[in-house]
PDB file of C-alpha atoms in Angstrom:
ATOM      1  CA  UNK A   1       0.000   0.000   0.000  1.00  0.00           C
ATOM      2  CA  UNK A   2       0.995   3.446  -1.285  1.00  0.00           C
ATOM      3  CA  UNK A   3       1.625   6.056   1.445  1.00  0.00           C
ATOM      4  CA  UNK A   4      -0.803   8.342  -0.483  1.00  0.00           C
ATOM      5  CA  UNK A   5      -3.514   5.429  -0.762  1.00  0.00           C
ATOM      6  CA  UNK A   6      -2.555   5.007   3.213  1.00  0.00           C
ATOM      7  CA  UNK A   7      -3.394   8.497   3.943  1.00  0.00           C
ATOM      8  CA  UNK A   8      -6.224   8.806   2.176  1.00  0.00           C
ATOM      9  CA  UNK A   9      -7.620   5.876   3.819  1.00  0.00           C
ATOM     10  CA  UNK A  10      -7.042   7.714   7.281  1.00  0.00           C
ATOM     11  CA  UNK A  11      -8.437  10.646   6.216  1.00  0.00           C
ATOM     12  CA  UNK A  12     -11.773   8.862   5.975  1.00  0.00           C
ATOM     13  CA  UNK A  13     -11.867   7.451   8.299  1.00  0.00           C
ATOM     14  CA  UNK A  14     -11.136  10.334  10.995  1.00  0.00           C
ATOM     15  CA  UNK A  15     -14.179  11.923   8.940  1.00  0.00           C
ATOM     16  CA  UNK A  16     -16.096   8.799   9.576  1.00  0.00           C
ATOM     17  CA  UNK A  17     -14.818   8.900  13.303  1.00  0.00           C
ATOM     18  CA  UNK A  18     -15.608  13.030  13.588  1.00  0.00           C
ATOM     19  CA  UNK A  19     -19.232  12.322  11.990  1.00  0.00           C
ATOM     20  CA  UNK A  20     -19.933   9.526  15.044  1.00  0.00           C
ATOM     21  CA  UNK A  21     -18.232  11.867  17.407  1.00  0.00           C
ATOM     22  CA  UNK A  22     -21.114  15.017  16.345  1.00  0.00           C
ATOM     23  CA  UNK A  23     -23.531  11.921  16.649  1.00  0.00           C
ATOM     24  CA  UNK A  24     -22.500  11.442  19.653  1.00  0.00           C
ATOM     25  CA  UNK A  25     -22.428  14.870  21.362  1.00  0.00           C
ATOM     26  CA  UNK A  26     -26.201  15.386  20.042  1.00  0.00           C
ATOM     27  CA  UNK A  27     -26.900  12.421  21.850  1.00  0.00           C
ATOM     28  CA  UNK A  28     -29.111  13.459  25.142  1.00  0.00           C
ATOM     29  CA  UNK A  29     -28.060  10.485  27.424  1.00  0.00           C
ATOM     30  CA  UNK A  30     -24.784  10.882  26.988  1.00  0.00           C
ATOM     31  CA  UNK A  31     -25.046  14.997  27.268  1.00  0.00           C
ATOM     32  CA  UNK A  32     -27.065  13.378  31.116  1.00  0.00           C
ATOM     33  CA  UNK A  33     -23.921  10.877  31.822  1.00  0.00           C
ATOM     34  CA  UNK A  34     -21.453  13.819  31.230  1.00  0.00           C
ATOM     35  CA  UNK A  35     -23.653  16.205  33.940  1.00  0.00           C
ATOM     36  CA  UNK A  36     -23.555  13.468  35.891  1.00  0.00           C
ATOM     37  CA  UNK A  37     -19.770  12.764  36.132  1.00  0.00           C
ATOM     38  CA  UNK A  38     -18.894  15.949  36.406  1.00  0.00           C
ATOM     39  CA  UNK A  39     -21.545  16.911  39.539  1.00  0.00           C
ATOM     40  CA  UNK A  40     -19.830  13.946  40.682  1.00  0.00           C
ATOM     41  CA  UNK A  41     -16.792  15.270  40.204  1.00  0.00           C
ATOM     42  CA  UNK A  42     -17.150  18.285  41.908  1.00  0.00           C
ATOM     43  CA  UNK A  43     -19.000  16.815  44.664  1.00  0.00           C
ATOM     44  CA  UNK A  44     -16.387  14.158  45.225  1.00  0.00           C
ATOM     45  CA  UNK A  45     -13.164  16.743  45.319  1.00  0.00           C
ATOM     46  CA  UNK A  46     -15.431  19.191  47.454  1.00  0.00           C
ATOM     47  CA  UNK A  47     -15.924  16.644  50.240  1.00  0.00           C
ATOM     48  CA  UNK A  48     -12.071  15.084  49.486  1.00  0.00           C
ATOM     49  CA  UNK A  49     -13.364  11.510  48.588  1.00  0.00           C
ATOM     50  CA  UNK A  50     -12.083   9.362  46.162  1.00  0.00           C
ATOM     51  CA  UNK A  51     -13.466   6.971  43.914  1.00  0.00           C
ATOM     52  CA  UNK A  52     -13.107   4.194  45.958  1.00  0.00           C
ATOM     53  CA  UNK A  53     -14.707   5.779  48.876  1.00  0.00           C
ATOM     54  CA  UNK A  54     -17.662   6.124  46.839  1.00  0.00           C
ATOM     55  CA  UNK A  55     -17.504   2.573  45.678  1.00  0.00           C
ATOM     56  CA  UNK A  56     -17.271   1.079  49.505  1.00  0.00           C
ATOM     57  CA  UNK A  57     -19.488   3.880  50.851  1.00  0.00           C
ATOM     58  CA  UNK A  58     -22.456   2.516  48.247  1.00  0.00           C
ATOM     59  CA  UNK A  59     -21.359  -1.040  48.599  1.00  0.00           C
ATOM     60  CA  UNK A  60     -20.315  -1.677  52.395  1.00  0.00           C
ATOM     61  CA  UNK A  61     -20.447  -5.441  52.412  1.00  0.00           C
ATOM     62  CA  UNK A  62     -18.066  -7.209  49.994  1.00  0.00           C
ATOM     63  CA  UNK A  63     -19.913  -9.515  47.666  1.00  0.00           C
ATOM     64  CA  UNK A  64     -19.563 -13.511  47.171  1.00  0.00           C
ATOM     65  CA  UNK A  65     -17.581 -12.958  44.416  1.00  0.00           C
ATOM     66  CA  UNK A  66     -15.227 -10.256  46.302  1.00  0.00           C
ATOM     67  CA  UNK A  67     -14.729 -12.100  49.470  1.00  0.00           C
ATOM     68  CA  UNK A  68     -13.932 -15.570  47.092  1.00  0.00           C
ATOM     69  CA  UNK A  69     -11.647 -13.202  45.439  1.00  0.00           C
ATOM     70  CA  UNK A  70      -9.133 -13.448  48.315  1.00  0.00           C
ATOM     71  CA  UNK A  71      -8.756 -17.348  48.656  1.00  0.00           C
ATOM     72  CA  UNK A  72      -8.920 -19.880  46.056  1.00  0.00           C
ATOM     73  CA  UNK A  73     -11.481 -20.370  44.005  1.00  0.00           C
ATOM     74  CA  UNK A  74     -12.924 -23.374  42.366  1.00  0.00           C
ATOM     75  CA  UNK A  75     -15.193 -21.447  40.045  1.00  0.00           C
ATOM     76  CA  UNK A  76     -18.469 -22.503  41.522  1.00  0.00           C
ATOM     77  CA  UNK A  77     -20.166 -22.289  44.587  1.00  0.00           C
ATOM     78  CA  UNK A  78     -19.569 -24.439  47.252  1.00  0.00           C
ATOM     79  CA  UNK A  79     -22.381 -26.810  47.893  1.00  0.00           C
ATOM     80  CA  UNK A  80     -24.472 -27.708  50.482  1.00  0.00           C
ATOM     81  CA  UNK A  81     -23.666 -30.648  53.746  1.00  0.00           C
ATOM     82  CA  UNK A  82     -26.522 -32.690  53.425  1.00  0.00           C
ATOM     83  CA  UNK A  83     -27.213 -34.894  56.428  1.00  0.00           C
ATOM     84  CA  UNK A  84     -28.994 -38.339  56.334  1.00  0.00           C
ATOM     85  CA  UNK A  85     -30.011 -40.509  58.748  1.00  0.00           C
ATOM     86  CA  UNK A  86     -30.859 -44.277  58.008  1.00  0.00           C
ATOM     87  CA  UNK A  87     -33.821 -45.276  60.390  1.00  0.00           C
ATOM     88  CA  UNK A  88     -32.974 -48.885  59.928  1.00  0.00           C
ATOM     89  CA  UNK A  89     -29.191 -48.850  61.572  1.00  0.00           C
ATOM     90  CA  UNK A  90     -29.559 -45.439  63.124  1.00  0.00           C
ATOM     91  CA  UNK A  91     -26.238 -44.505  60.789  1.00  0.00           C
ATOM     92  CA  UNK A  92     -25.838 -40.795  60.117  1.00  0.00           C
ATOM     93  CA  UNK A  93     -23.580 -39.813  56.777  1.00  0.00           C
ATOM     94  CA  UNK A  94     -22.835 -36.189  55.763  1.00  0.00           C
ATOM     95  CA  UNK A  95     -21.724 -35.157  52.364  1.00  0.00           C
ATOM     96  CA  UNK A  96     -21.703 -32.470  50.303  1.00  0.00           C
ATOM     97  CA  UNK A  97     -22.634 -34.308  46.681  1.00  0.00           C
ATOM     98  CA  UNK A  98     -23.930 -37.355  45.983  1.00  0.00           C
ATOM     99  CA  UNK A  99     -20.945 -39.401  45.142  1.00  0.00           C
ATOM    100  CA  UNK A 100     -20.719 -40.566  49.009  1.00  0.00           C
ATOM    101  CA  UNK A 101     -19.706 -44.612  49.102  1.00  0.00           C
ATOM    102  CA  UNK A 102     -22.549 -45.263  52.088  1.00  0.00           C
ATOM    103  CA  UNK A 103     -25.442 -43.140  50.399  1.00  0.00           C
ATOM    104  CA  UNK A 104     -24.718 -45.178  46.851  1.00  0.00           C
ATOM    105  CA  UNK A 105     -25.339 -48.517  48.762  1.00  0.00           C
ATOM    106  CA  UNK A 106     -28.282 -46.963  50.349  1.00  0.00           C
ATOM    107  CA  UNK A 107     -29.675 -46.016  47.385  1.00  0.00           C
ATOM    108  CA  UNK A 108     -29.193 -48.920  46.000  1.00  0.00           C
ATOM    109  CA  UNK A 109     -30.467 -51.118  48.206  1.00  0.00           C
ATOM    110  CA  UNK A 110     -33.683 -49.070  49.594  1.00  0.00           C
ATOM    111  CA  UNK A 111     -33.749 -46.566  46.265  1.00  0.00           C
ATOM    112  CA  UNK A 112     -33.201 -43.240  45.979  1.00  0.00           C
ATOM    113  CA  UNK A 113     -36.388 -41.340  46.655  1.00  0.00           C
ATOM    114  CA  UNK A 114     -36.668 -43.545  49.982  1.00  0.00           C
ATOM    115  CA  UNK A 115     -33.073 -42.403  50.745  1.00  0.00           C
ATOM    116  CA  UNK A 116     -33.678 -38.504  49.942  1.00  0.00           C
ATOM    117  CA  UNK A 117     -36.570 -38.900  53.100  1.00  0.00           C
ATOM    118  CA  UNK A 118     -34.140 -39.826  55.272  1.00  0.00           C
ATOM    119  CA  UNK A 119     -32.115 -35.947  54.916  1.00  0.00           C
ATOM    120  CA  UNK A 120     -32.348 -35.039  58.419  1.00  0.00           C
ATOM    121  CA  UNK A 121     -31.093 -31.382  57.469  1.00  0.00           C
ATOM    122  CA  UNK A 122     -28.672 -29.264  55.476  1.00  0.00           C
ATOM    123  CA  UNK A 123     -25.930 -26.469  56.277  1.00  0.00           C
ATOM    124  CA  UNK A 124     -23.963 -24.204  54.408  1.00  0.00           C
TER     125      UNK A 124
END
């Protein structure tokens, strides 16, 4: 490509670029945003806050994902404890999925729905 043919091909498209920019400007949300930031702003420097005073002043507690942030993370949430309680032996086996050795024979042997009315409770 030609330097000329280069240039010309900039040119257009800074007009292209100045014709979304007057777009743009005539726009009235973003003429609202603009008030906005700047009342901000000014409202921010008059009181000597920063932006991240704002940000924990609106948002006090840290969210799941925040407080996760911190230790290491699996990528999903962690699930439940169930606790079951087999009326026939009296034996009591906690998991947290359903993968546990004891609650597969259980299942097995008595079938599932019978097993899932033996959950005595769950905890986080």
């Amino acid at each position: 490509m030609s330097i000329l043919s280069s240039y010309l091909q900039k040119e257009q498209q800074l007009k292209q670029l100045q014709d979304e920019l007057k777009t743009l400007e005539n726009d009235e949300g973003l003429k609202n945003e603009l008030e906005f930031k700047e009342k901000l702003e000014a409202l921010m420097r008059e009181f000597g806050k920063s932006a991240a005073d704002v940000i924990a002043l609106l948002n006090p507690k840290p969210t799941a994902a925040q407080s996760t942030a911190s230790s290491p993370s699996t990528g999903r949430a962690k699930r439940k404890l169930k606790i079951f309680k087999n009326p026939n032996t009296g034996e009591v086996v906690e998991t947290r999925g359903g993968n546990q050795k004891t609650l597969k024979a259980w299942k097995a042997e008595h079938g599932a729905e019978v097993v899932e009315s033996w959950l005595v409770r769950t905890e986080d």
